[in-house]
C-alpha positions as protocol buffer text, in pm:
chain_id: "A"
residue {
  index: 1
  type: MET
  ca { x: 3412 y: -296 z: -2106 }
}
residue {
  index: 2
  type: LYS
  ca { x: 3040 y: -376 z: -2143 }
}
residue {
  index: 3
  type: GLN
  ca { x: 2813 y: -161 z: -1926 }
}
residue {
  index: 4
  type: ARG
  ca { x: 2524 y: -314 z: -1732 }
}
residue {
  index: 5
  type: ASN
  ca { x: 2174 y: -197 z: -1802 }
}
residue {
  index: 6
  type: PRO
  ca { x: 2099 y: 101 z: -1568 }
}
residue {
  index: 7
  type: GLN
  ca { x: 1747 y: -36 z: -1514 }
}
residue {
  index: 8
  type: TRP
  ca { x: 1899 y: -364 z: -1391 }
}
residue {
  index: 9
  type: LYS
  ca { x: 2117 y: -170 z: -1144 }
}
residue {
  index: 10
  type: ARG
  ca { x: 1814 y: 20 z: -1017 }
}
residue {
  index: 11
  type: HIS
  ca { x: 1625 y: -304 z: -960 }
}
residue {
  index: 12
  type: LEU
  ca { x: 1927 y: -452 z: -784 }
}
residue {
  index: 13
  type: ILE
  ca { x: 1958 y: -164 z: -537 }
}
residue {
  index: 14
  type: ILE
  ca { x: 1586 y: -162 z: -462 }
}
residue {
  index: 15
  type: LEU
  ca { x: 1559 y: -536 z: -415 }
}
residue {
  index: 16
  type: ILE
  ca { x: 1871 y: -571 z: -201 }
}
residue {
  index: 17
  type: GLY
  ca { x: 1716 y: -314 z: 31 }
}
residue {
  index: 18
  type: ALA
  ca { x: 1388 y: -504 z: 22 }
}
residue {
  index: 19
  type: ALA
  ca { x: 1569 y: -827 z: 101 }
}
residue {
  index: 20
  type: MET
  ca { x: 1734 y: -670 z: 404 }
}
residue {
  index: 21
  type: ILE
  ca { x: 1390 y: -562 z: 528 }
}
residue {
  index: 22
  type: ALA
  ca { x: 1257 y: -910 z: 454 }
}
residue {
  index: 23
  type: GLY
  ca { x: 1533 y: -1059 z: 665 }
}
residue {
  index: 24
  type: LEU
  ca { x: 1450 y: -832 z: 956 }
}
residue {
  index: 25
  type: THR
  ca { x: 1084 y: -920 z: 923 }
}
residue {
  index: 26
  type: ALA
  ca { x: 1157 y: -1291 z: 914 }
}
residue {
  index: 27
  type: CYS
  ca { x: 1360 y: -1265 z: 1235 }
}
residue {
  index: 28
  type: ASN
  ca { x: 1065 y: -1115 z: 1420 }
}
residue {
  index: 29
  type: SER
  ca { x: 778 y: -1326 z: 1290 }
}
residue {
  index: 30
  type: LYS
  ca { x: 677 y: -1686 z: 1251 }
}
residue {
  index: 31
  type: LYS
  ca { x: 859 y: -1920 z: 1014 }
}
residue {
  index: 32
  type: GLN
  ca { x: 794 y: -1820 z: 656 }
}
residue {
  index: 33
  type: LYS
  ca { x: 540 y: -2023 z: 460 }
}
residue {
  index: 34
  type: PHE
  ca { x: 776 y: -2071 z: 165 }
}
residue {
  index: 35
  type: ASP
  ca { x: 1101 y: -2260 z: 210 }
}
residue {
  index: 36
  type: PHE
  ca { x: 1318 y: -2315 z: -99 }
}
residue {
  index: 37
  type: ASP
  ca { x: 1647 y: -2496 z: -150 }
}
residue {
  index: 38
  type: HIS
  ca { x: 1767 y: -2286 z: -442 }
}
residue {
  index: 39
  type: ALA
  ca { x: 1680 y: -1974 z: -640 }
}
residue {
  index: 40
  type: GLN
  ca { x: 1549 y: -2159 z: -946 }
}
residue {
  index: 41
  type: GLU
  ca { x: 1287 y: -2331 z: -732 }
}
residue {
  index: 42
  type: ALA
  ca { x: 1181 y: -2000 z: -574 }
}
residue {
  index: 43
  type: ILE
  ca { x: 1151 y: -1822 z: -907 }
}
residue {
  index: 44
  type: ALA
  ca { x: 948 y: -2113 z: -1049 }
}
residue {
  index: 45
  type: ALA
  ca { x: 705 y: -2065 z: -760 }
}
residue {
  index: 46
  type: CYS
  ca { x: 683 y: -1693 z: -848 }
}
residue {
  index: 47
  type: HIS
  ca { x: 595 y: -1784 z: -1208 }
}
residue {
  index: 48
  type: GLN
  ca { x: 327 y: -2023 z: -1082 }
}
residue {
  index: 49
  type: GLU
  ca { x: 170 y: -1755 z: -862 }
}
residue {
  index: 50
  type: LEU
  ca { x: 180 y: -1508 z: -1151 }
}
residue {
  index: 51
  type: ALA
  ca { x: 3 y: -1760 z: -1377 }
}
residue {
  index: 52
  type: THR
  ca { x: -270 y: -1808 z: -1116 }
}
residue {
  index: 53
  type: VAL
  ca { x: -336 y: -1434 z: -1091 }
}
residue {
  index: 54
  type: LYS
  ca { x: -329 y: -1391 z: -1469 }
}
residue {
  index: 55
  type: ASP
  ca { x: -623 y: -1631 z: -1498 }
}
residue {
  index: 56
  type: GLN
  ca { x: -846 y: -1400 z: -1290 }
}
residue {
  index: 57
  type: LYS
  ca { x: -1077 y: -1164 z: -1476 }
}
residue {
  index: 58
  type: ASP
  ca { x: -1164 y: -952 z: -1173 }
}
residue {
  index: 59
  type: ALA
  ca { x: -1116 y: -953 z: -797 }
}
residue {
  index: 60
  type: THR
  ca { x: -1278 y: -824 z: -482 }
}
residue {
  index: 61
  type: ILE
  ca { x: -1071 y: -623 z: -235 }
}
residue {
  index: 62
  type: ASP
  ca { x: -1054 y: -928 z: -7 }
}
residue {
  index: 63
  type: GLU
  ca { x: -920 y: -1137 z: -296 }
}
residue {
  index: 64
  type: LEU
  ca { x: -662 y: -871 z: -379 }
}
residue {
  index: 65
  type: VAL
  ca { x: -552 y: -861 z: -14 }
}
residue {
  index: 66
  type: ALA
  ca { x: -508 y: -1239 z: -11 }
}
residue {
  index: 67
  type: ARG
  ca { x: -310 y: -1244 z: -337 }
}
residue {
  index: 68
  type: ILE
  ca { x: -84 y: -954 z: -238 }
}
residue {
  index: 69
  type: ASN
  ca { x: -11 y: -1111 z: 101 }
}
residue {
  index: 70
  type: ILE
  ca { x: 83 y: -1441 z: -61 }
}
residue {
  index: 71
  type: TRP
  ca { x: 304 y: -1259 z: -311 }
}
residue {
  index: 72
  type: GLN
  ca { x: 476 y: -1050 z: -45 }
}
residue {
  index: 73
  type: GLU
  ca { x: 567 y: -1361 z: 152 }
}
residue {
  index: 74
  type: LEU
  ca { x: 679 y: -1543 z: -163 }
}
residue {
  index: 75
  type: GLN
  ca { x: 882 y: -1243 z: -278 }
}
residue {
  index: 76
  type: ASP
  ca { x: 1042 y: -1197 z: 65 }
}
residue {
  index: 77
  type: SER
  ca { x: 1140 y: -1565 z: 82 }
}
residue {
  index: 78
  type: THR
  ca { x: 1285 y: -1552 z: -269 }
}
residue {
  index: 79
  type: LEU
  ca { x: 1479 y: -1232 z: -204 }
}
residue {
  index: 80
  type: THR
  ca { x: 1619 y: -1360 z: 124 }
}
residue {
  index: 81
  type: LEU
  ca { x: 1741 y: -1677 z: -48 }
}
residue {
  index: 82
  type: MET
  ca { x: 1887 y: -1490 z: -347 }
}
residue {
  index: 83
  type: VAL
  ca { x: 2083 y: -1256 z: -122 }
}
residue {
  index: 84
  type: ARG
  ca { x: 2199 y: -1536 z: 107 }
}
residue {
  index: 85
  type: ASP
  ca { x: 2337 y: -1751 z: -176 }
}
residue {
  index: 86
  type: SER
  ca { x: 2462 y: -1447 z: -377 }
}
residue {
  index: 87
  type: THR
  ca { x: 2234 y: -1523 z: -673 }
}
residue {
  index: 88
  type: LEU
  ca { x: 2104 y: -1166 z: -675 }
}
residue {
  index: 89
  type: GLN
  ca { x: 2453 y: -1022 z: -712 }
}
residue {
  index: 90
  type: ASN
  ca { x: 2624 y: -1288 z: -925 }
}
residue {
  index: 91
  type: ASP
  ca { x: 2363 y: -1442 z: -1156 }
}
residue {
  index: 92
  type: ALA
  ca { x: 2236 y: -1168 z: -1384 }
}
residue {
  index: 93
  type: ARG
  ca { x: 2011 y: -1406 z: -1580 }
}
residue {
  index: 94
  type: LEU
  ca { x: 1818 y: -1531 z: -1277 }
}
residue {
  index: 95
  type: ALA
  ca { x: 1807 y: -1185 z: -1120 }
}
residue {
  index: 96
  type: SER
  ca { x: 1664 y: -1040 z: -1442 }
}
residue {
  index: 97
  type: GLU
  ca { x: 1409 y: -1320 z: -1459 }
}
residue {
  index: 98
  type: PHE
  ca { x: 1297 y: -1241 z: -1106 }
}
residue {
  index: 99
  type: PHE
  ca { x: 1273 y: -868 z: -1185 }
}
residue {
  index: 100
  type: ALA
  ca { x: 1060 y: -950 z: -1489 }
}
residue {
  index: 101
  type: VAL
  ca { x: 814 y: -1175 z: -1303 }
}
residue {
  index: 102
  type: THR
  ca { x: 789 y: -917 z: -1023 }
}
residue {
  index: 103
  type: ASP
  ca { x: 707 y: -641 z: -1272 }
}
residue {
  index: 104
  type: SER
  ca { x: 451 y: -866 z: -1443 }
}
residue {
  index: 105
  type: PHE
  ca { x: 281 y: -948 z: -1114 }
}
residue {
  index: 106
  type: ARG
  ca { x: 253 y: -579 z: -1026 }
}
residue {
  index: 107
  type: MET
  ca { x: 97 y: -502 z: -1365 }
}
residue {
  index: 108
  type: VAL
  ca { x: -155 y: -787 z: -1340 }
}
residue {
  index: 109
  type: ILE
  ca { x: -259 y: -695 z: -985 }
}
residue {
  index: 110
  type: THR
  ca { x: -290 y: -330 z: -1085 }
}
residue {
  index: 111
  type: ARG
  ca { x: -511 y: -431 z: -1378 }
}
residue {
  index: 112
  type: LEU
  ca { x: -735 y: -633 z: -1147 }
}
residue {
  index: 113
  type: ALA
  ca { x: -748 y: -353 z: -890 }
}
residue {
  index: 114
  type: LEU
  ca { x: -852 y: -96 z: -1151 }
}
residue {
  index: 115
  type: ALA
  ca { x: -1092 y: -324 z: -1338 }
}
residue {
  index: 116
  type: LYS
  ca { x: -1379 y: -165 z: -1149 }
}
residue {
  index: 117
  type: GLN
  ca { x: -1438 y: 159 z: -960 }
}
residue {
  index: 118
  type: ARG
  ca { x: -1284 y: 144 z: -612 }
}
residue {
  index: 119
  type: SER
  ca { x: -1378 y: 374 z: -327 }
}
residue {
  index: 120
  type: MET
  ca { x: -1142 y: 531 z: -77 }
}
residue {
  index: 121
  type: ALA
  ca { x: -1274 y: 281 z: 177 }
}
residue {
  index: 122
  type: ASP
  ca { x: -1159 y: 4 z: -58 }
}
residue {
  index: 123
  type: VAL
  ca { x: -811 y: 157 z: -72 }
}
residue {
  index: 124
  type: VAL
  ca { x: -794 y: 176 z: 308 }
}
residue {
  index: 125
  type: LYS
  ca { x: -910 y: -185 z: 341 }
}
residue {
  index: 126
  type: LEU
  ca { x: -642 y: -296 z: 96 }
}
residue {
  index: 127
  type: LYS
  ca { x: -364 y: -104 z: 272 }
}
residue {
  index: 128
  type: VAL
  ca { x: -459 y: -223 z: 620 }
}
residue {
  index: 129
  type: GLY
  ca { x: -509 y: -580 z: 503 }
}
residue {
  index: 130
  type: THR
  ca { x: -165 y: -602 z: 342 }
}
residue {
  index: 131
  type: SER
  ca { x: 34 y: -441 z: 625 }
}
residue {
  index: 132
  type: ALA
  ca { x: 91 y: -752 z: 841 }
}
residue {
  index: 133
  type: SER
  ca { x: 456 y: -806 z: 745 }
}
residue {
  index: 134
  type: ARG
  ca { x: 549 y: -444 z: 815 }
}
residue {
  index: 135
  type: LYS
  ca { x: 356 y: -454 z: 1143 }
}
residue {
  index: 136
  type: ALA
  ca { x: 558 y: -761 z: 1249 }
}
residue {
  index: 137
  type: MET
  ca { x: 883 y: -579 z: 1178 }
}
residue {
  index: 138
  type: LEU
  ca { x: 784 y: -257 z: 1350 }
}
residue {
  index: 139
  type: THR
  ca { x: 678 y: -434 z: 1669 }
}
residue {
  index: 140
  type: SER
  ca { x: 1037 y: -549 z: 1726 }
}
residue {
  index: 141
  type: ASP
  ca { x: 1266 y: -376 z: 1978 }
}
residue {
  index: 142
  type: GLU
  ca { x: 1486 y: -242 z: 1696 }
}
residue {
  index: 143
  type: PHE
  ca { x: 1202 y: -21 z: 1575 }
}
residue {
  index: 144
  type: ARG
  ca { x: 1082 y: 113 z: 1911 }
}
residue {
  index: 145
  type: SER
  ca { x: 1158 y: 477 z: 1821 }
}
residue {
  index: 146
  type: ALA
  ca { x: 991 y: 438 z: 1481 }
}
residue {
  index: 147
  type: ARG
  ca { x: 679 y: 301 z: 1648 }
}
residue {
  index: 148
  type: GLN
  ca { x: 655 y: 608 z: 1869 }
}
residue {
  index: 149
  type: TYR
  ca { x: 700 y: 840 z: 1573 }
}
residue {
  index: 150
  type: TYR
  ca { x: 427 y: 666 z: 1368 }
}
residue {
  index: 151
  type: LEU
  ca { x: 173 y: 638 z: 1659 }
}
residue {
  index: 152
  type: ASP
  ca { x: 219 y: 1016 z: 1729 }
}
residue {
  index: 153
  type: PHE
  ca { x: 202 y: 1097 z: 1355 }
}
residue {
  index: 154
  type: ASN
  ca { x: -114 y: 891 z: 1299 }
}
residue {
  index: 155
  type: ARG
  ca { x: -285 y: 1041 z: 1604 }
}
residue {
  index: 156
  type: ARG
  ca { x: -219 y: 1400 z: 1492 }
}
residue {
  index: 157
  type: ILE
  ca { x: -342 y: 1375 z: 1136 }
}
residue {
  index: 158
  type: LEU
  ca { x: -646 y: 1164 z: 1225 }
}
residue {
  index: 159
  type: GLN
  ca { x: -747 y: 1406 z: 1499 }
}
residue {
  index: 160
  type: SER
  ca { x: -721 y: 1697 z: 1253 }
}
residue {
  index: 161
  type: ALA
  ca { x: -935 y: 1516 z: 996 }
}
residue {
  index: 162
  type: GLU
  ca { x: -1191 y: 1418 z: 1259 }
}
residue {
  index: 163
  type: THR
  ca { x: -1220 y: 1779 z: 1376 }
}
residue {
  index: 164
  type: CYS
  ca { x: -1297 y: 1886 z: 1019 }
}
residue {
  index: 165
  type: ARG
  ca { x: -1545 y: 1604 z: 983 }
}
residue {
  index: 166
  type: ASN
  ca { x: -1727 y: 1703 z: 1301 }
}
residue {
  index: 167
  type: ASP
  ca { x: -1746 y: 2068 z: 1194 }
}
residue {
  index: 168
  type: ILE
  ca { x: -1894 y: 1962 z: 861 }
}
residue {
  index: 169
  type: MET
  ca { x: -2150 y: 1736 z: 1026 }
}
residue {
  index: 170
  type: ALA
  ca { x: -2248 y: 2038 z: 1237 }
}
residue {
  index: 171
  type: GLN
  ca { x: -2279 y: 2236 z: 910 }
}
residue {
  index: 172
  type: LYS
  ca { x: -2022 y: 2495 z: 1012 }
}
residue {
  index: 173
  type: PRO
  ca { x: -2003 y: 2775 z: 751 }
}
residue {
  index: 174
  type: LEU
  ca { x: -1667 y: 2783 z: 570 }
}
residue {
  index: 175
  type: ASP
  ca { x: -1508 y: 3069 z: 378 }
}
residue {
  index: 176
  type: ALA
  ca { x: -1278 y: 3005 z: 81 }
}
residue {
  index: 177
  type: LYS
  ca { x: -961 y: 2979 z: 290 }
}
residue {
  index: 178
  type: GLN
  ca { x: -1122 y: 2748 z: 544 }
}
residue {
  index: 179
  type: SER
  ca { x: -1260 y: 2529 z: 266 }
}
residue {
  index: 180
  type: ALA
  ca { x: -910 y: 2489 z: 118 }
}
residue {
  index: 181
  type: ASN
  ca { x: -765 y: 2403 z: 460 }
}
residue {
  index: 182
  type: TYR
  ca { x: -1041 y: 2155 z: 538 }
}
residue {
  index: 183
  type: ARG
  ca { x: -999 y: 1988 z: 199 }
}
residue {
  index: 184
  type: TRP
  ca { x: -629 y: 1932 z: 267 }
}
residue {
  index: 185
  type: LEU
  ca { x: -682 y: 1809 z: 623 }
}
residue {
  index: 186
  type: LEU
  ca { x: -946 y: 1559 z: 506 }
}
residue {
  index: 187
  type: ILE
  ca { x: -725 y: 1423 z: 228 }
}
residue {
  index: 188
  type: GLN
  ca { x: -404 y: 1426 z: 435 }
}
residue {
  index: 189
  type: PRO
  ca { x: -451 y: 1088 z: 614 }
}
residue {
  index: 190
  type: PHE
  ca { x: -478 y: 908 z: 280 }
}
residue {
  index: 191
  type: LEU
  ca { x: -192 y: 1101 z: 121 }
}
residue {
  index: 192
  type: ALA
  ca { x: 57 y: 1130 z: 408 }
}
residue {
  index: 193
  type: MET
  ca { x: 28 y: 786 z: 569 }
}
residue {
  index: 194
  type: ASP
  ca { x: 292 y: 565 z: 412 }
}
residue {
  index: 195
  type: ASN
  ca { x: 296 y: 186 z: 432 }
}
residue {
  index: 196
  type: TYR
  ca { x: 461 y: 182 z: 772 }
}
residue {
  index: 197
  type: ALA
  ca { x: 229 y: 442 z: 921 }
}
residue {
  index: 198
  type: THR
  ca { x: -62 y: 227 z: 805 }
}
residue {
  index: 199
  type: ALA
  ca { x: 97 y: -77 z: 970 }
}
residue {
  index: 200
  type: MET
  ca { x: 111 y: 109 z: 1301 }
}
residue {
  index: 201
  type: LEU
  ca { x: -256 y: 209 z: 1312 }
}
residue {
  index: 202
  type: THR
  ca { x: -431 y: 97 z: 1628 }
}
residue {
  index: 203
  type: PRO
  ca { x: -769 y: -83 z: 1586 }
}
residue {
  index: 204
  type: GLN
  ca { x: -948 y: 238 z: 1686 }
}
residue {
  index: 205
  type: GLN
  ca { x: -744 y: 442 z: 1437 }
}
residue {
  index: 206
  type: GLU
  ca { x: -819 y: 189 z: 1163 }
}
residue {
  index: 207
  type: GLN
  ca { x: -1189 y: 233 z: 1238 }
}
residue {
  index: 208
  type: THR
  ca { x: -1159 y: 613 z: 1231 }
}
residue {
  index: 209
  type: LEU
  ca { x: -972 y: 605 z: 899 }
}
residue {
  index: 210
  type: THR
  ca { x: -1229 y: 369 z: 748 }
}
residue {
  index: 211
  type: HIS
  ca { x: -1518 y: 592 z: 855 }
}
residue {
  index: 212
  type: LEU
  ca { x: -1343 y: 898 z: 711 }
}
residue {
  index: 213
  type: ALA
  ca { x: -1289 y: 710 z: 385 }
}
residue {
  index: 214
  type: GLU
  ca { x: -1656 y: 610 z: 365 }
}
residue {
  index: 215
  type: GLU
  ca { x: -1771 y: 968 z: 426 }
}
residue {
  index: 216
  type: LEU
  ca { x: -1506 y: 1137 z: 212 }
}
residue {
  index: 217
  type: PRO
  ca { x: -1727 y: 1203 z: -95 }
}
residue {
  index: 218
  type: MET
  ca { x: -1987 y: 1377 z: 123 }
}
residue {
  index: 219
  type: LEU
  ca { x: -1724 y: 1571 z: 322 }
}
residue {
  index: 220
  type: LEU
  ca { x: -1545 y: 1694 z: 11 }
}
residue {
  index: 221
  type: ALA
  ca { x: -1874 y: 1791 z: -150 }
}
residue {
  index: 222
  type: TYR
  ca { x: -1950 y: 2011 z: 153 }
}
residue {
  index: 223
  type: VAL
  ca { x: -1617 y: 2195 z: 143 }
}
residue {
  index: 224
  type: ASP
  ca { x: -1670 y: 2249 z: -231 }
}
residue {
  index: 225
  type: GLY
  ca { x: -2009 y: 2405 z: -160 }
}
residue {
  index: 226
  type: LYS
  ca { x: -2215 y: 2126 z: -318 }
}
residue {
  index: 227
  type: ASP
  ca { x: -2533 y: 1965 z: -194 }
}
residue {
  index: 228
  type: TYR
  ca { x: -2431 y: 1599 z: -172 }
}
residue {
  index: 229
  type: GLU
  ca { x: -2784 y: 1462 z: -129 }
}
residue {
  index: 230
  type: HIS
  ca { x: -2935 y: 1645 z: -425 }
}
residue {
  index: 231
  type: SER
  ca { x: -2645 y: 1674 z: -671 }
}
residue {
  index: 232
  type: PRO
  ca { x: -2543 y: 1415 z: -935 }
}
residue {
  index: 233
  type: LYS
  ca { x: -2285 y: 1169 z: -802 }
}
residue {
  index: 234
  type: SER
  ca { x: -2076 y: 1240 z: -1110 }
}
residue {
  index: 235
  type: GLU
  ca { x: -2018 y: 1585 z: -958 }
}
residue {
  index: 236
  type: THR
  ca { x: -2005 y: 1514 z: -585 }
}
residue {
  index: 237
  type: GLU
  ca { x: -1785 y: 1204 z: -606 }
}
residue {
  index: 238
  type: LYS
  ca { x: -1555 y: 1308 z: -890 }
}
residue {
  index: 239
  type: LEU
  ca { x: -1265 y: 1424 z: -669 }
}
residue {
  index: 240
  type: SER
  ca { x: -1284 y: 1128 z: -430 }
}
residue {
  index: 241
  type: SER
  ca { x: -1291 y: 887 z: -727 }
}
residue {
  index: 242
  type: VAL
  ca { x: -984 y: 1045 z: -881 }
}
residue {
  index: 243
  type: LEU
  ca { x: -803 y: 1038 z: -547 }
}
residue {
  index: 244
  type: SER
  ca { x: -899 y: 674 z: -486 }
}
residue {
  index: 245
  type: GLU
  ca { x: -753 y: 563 z: -818 }
}
residue {
  index: 246
  type: TYR
  ca { x: -438 y: 770 z: -767 }
}
residue {
  index: 247
  type: PHE
  ca { x: -374 y: 641 z: -414 }
}
residue {
  index: 248
  type: LEU
  ca { x: -445 y: 284 z: -524 }
}
residue {
  index: 249
  type: LYS
  ca { x: -192 y: 303 z: -807 }
}
residue {
  index: 250
  type: CYS
  ca { x: 69 y: 462 z: -580 }
}
residue {
  index: 251
  type: TYR
  ca { x: 22 y: 202 z: -308 }
}
residue {
  index: 252
  type: LEU
  ca { x: 48 y: -96 z: -544 }
}
residue {
  index: 253
  type: LYS
  ca { x: 361 y: 51 z: -700 }
}
residue {
  index: 254
  type: SER
  ca { x: 523 y: 94 z: -358 }
}
residue {
  index: 255
  type: VAL
  ca { x: 422 y: -240 z: -207 }
}
residue {
  index: 256
  type: LEU
  ca { x: 490 y: -460 z: -510 }
}
C-alpha cells in the first residue's frame, strides 16, 4: 500500500487545527471579507494574492501588516471552506496546492520583512497590528479563562521589565548576576509573549511594550556595561538587532 508523504500529513494536522480556530474566530467576528463557492475558487484567490506580494521589492511595516492581515483572512476563509466540504481531507491534489501556495507566501513575506534592518519596535508593531483575528476569538465567552491568564501574564512580565528599565534610567549599579537577570527580564516580554498574549495586550500595555522596544538597545547596552551614547552602534545595538531578526522570523513562521 502506498504511503502518504509525512510532510503532507504534518501540513494536514496543522491546517485542520488552524481551520478549527478559524471557524471559532468567524463565529465571534463580523462576516468574513472572502466568500467562495468552492475550493478551486479560494485557492485561485490565494495564488492571486501571492502574485501581488511577489511583485513587491520592499515593504514598510504598515504594508506588511496590511498584507498579512489580508492573507490571514483569505487563508482562514479557504481553510474553513476546505474543511466544510471535505476537500482538505479527500482531495490530496488541491490540499497540496494550498500547502504550496501557503509556504510560498510565507517565504515571500519573510523576504520582504528581512529586506532591511528592522528594530524591535518594528517587530512589536507587526505583532500588534496582525493580532486582530486572535483578539476577536479571545474576547468570546468560550475563552474567558484564557483572557484572565493572558492579562495576568502580560501584566507580570511587563511590570518586571519596567522595573528594570526604571532602575537603569536611574543608573543603578549592577553586579554580574544582576546584569544577567536584568538582561533576561528586559528580553522576556518579546520572547515569552506568544501570538495570543500579544492579542490580549491592553492599549496601555501596548504602549509600554512599544516604549521598551524603542529603548531596548540602550537598556541592553547599560546591562552589558557599555556607554550607549559614546560607543559605536555596531557594538551597542548588535544584540538587539540579532534578537529583532530572530523574533521576526519566529513570528512570521508561527502566524503564516
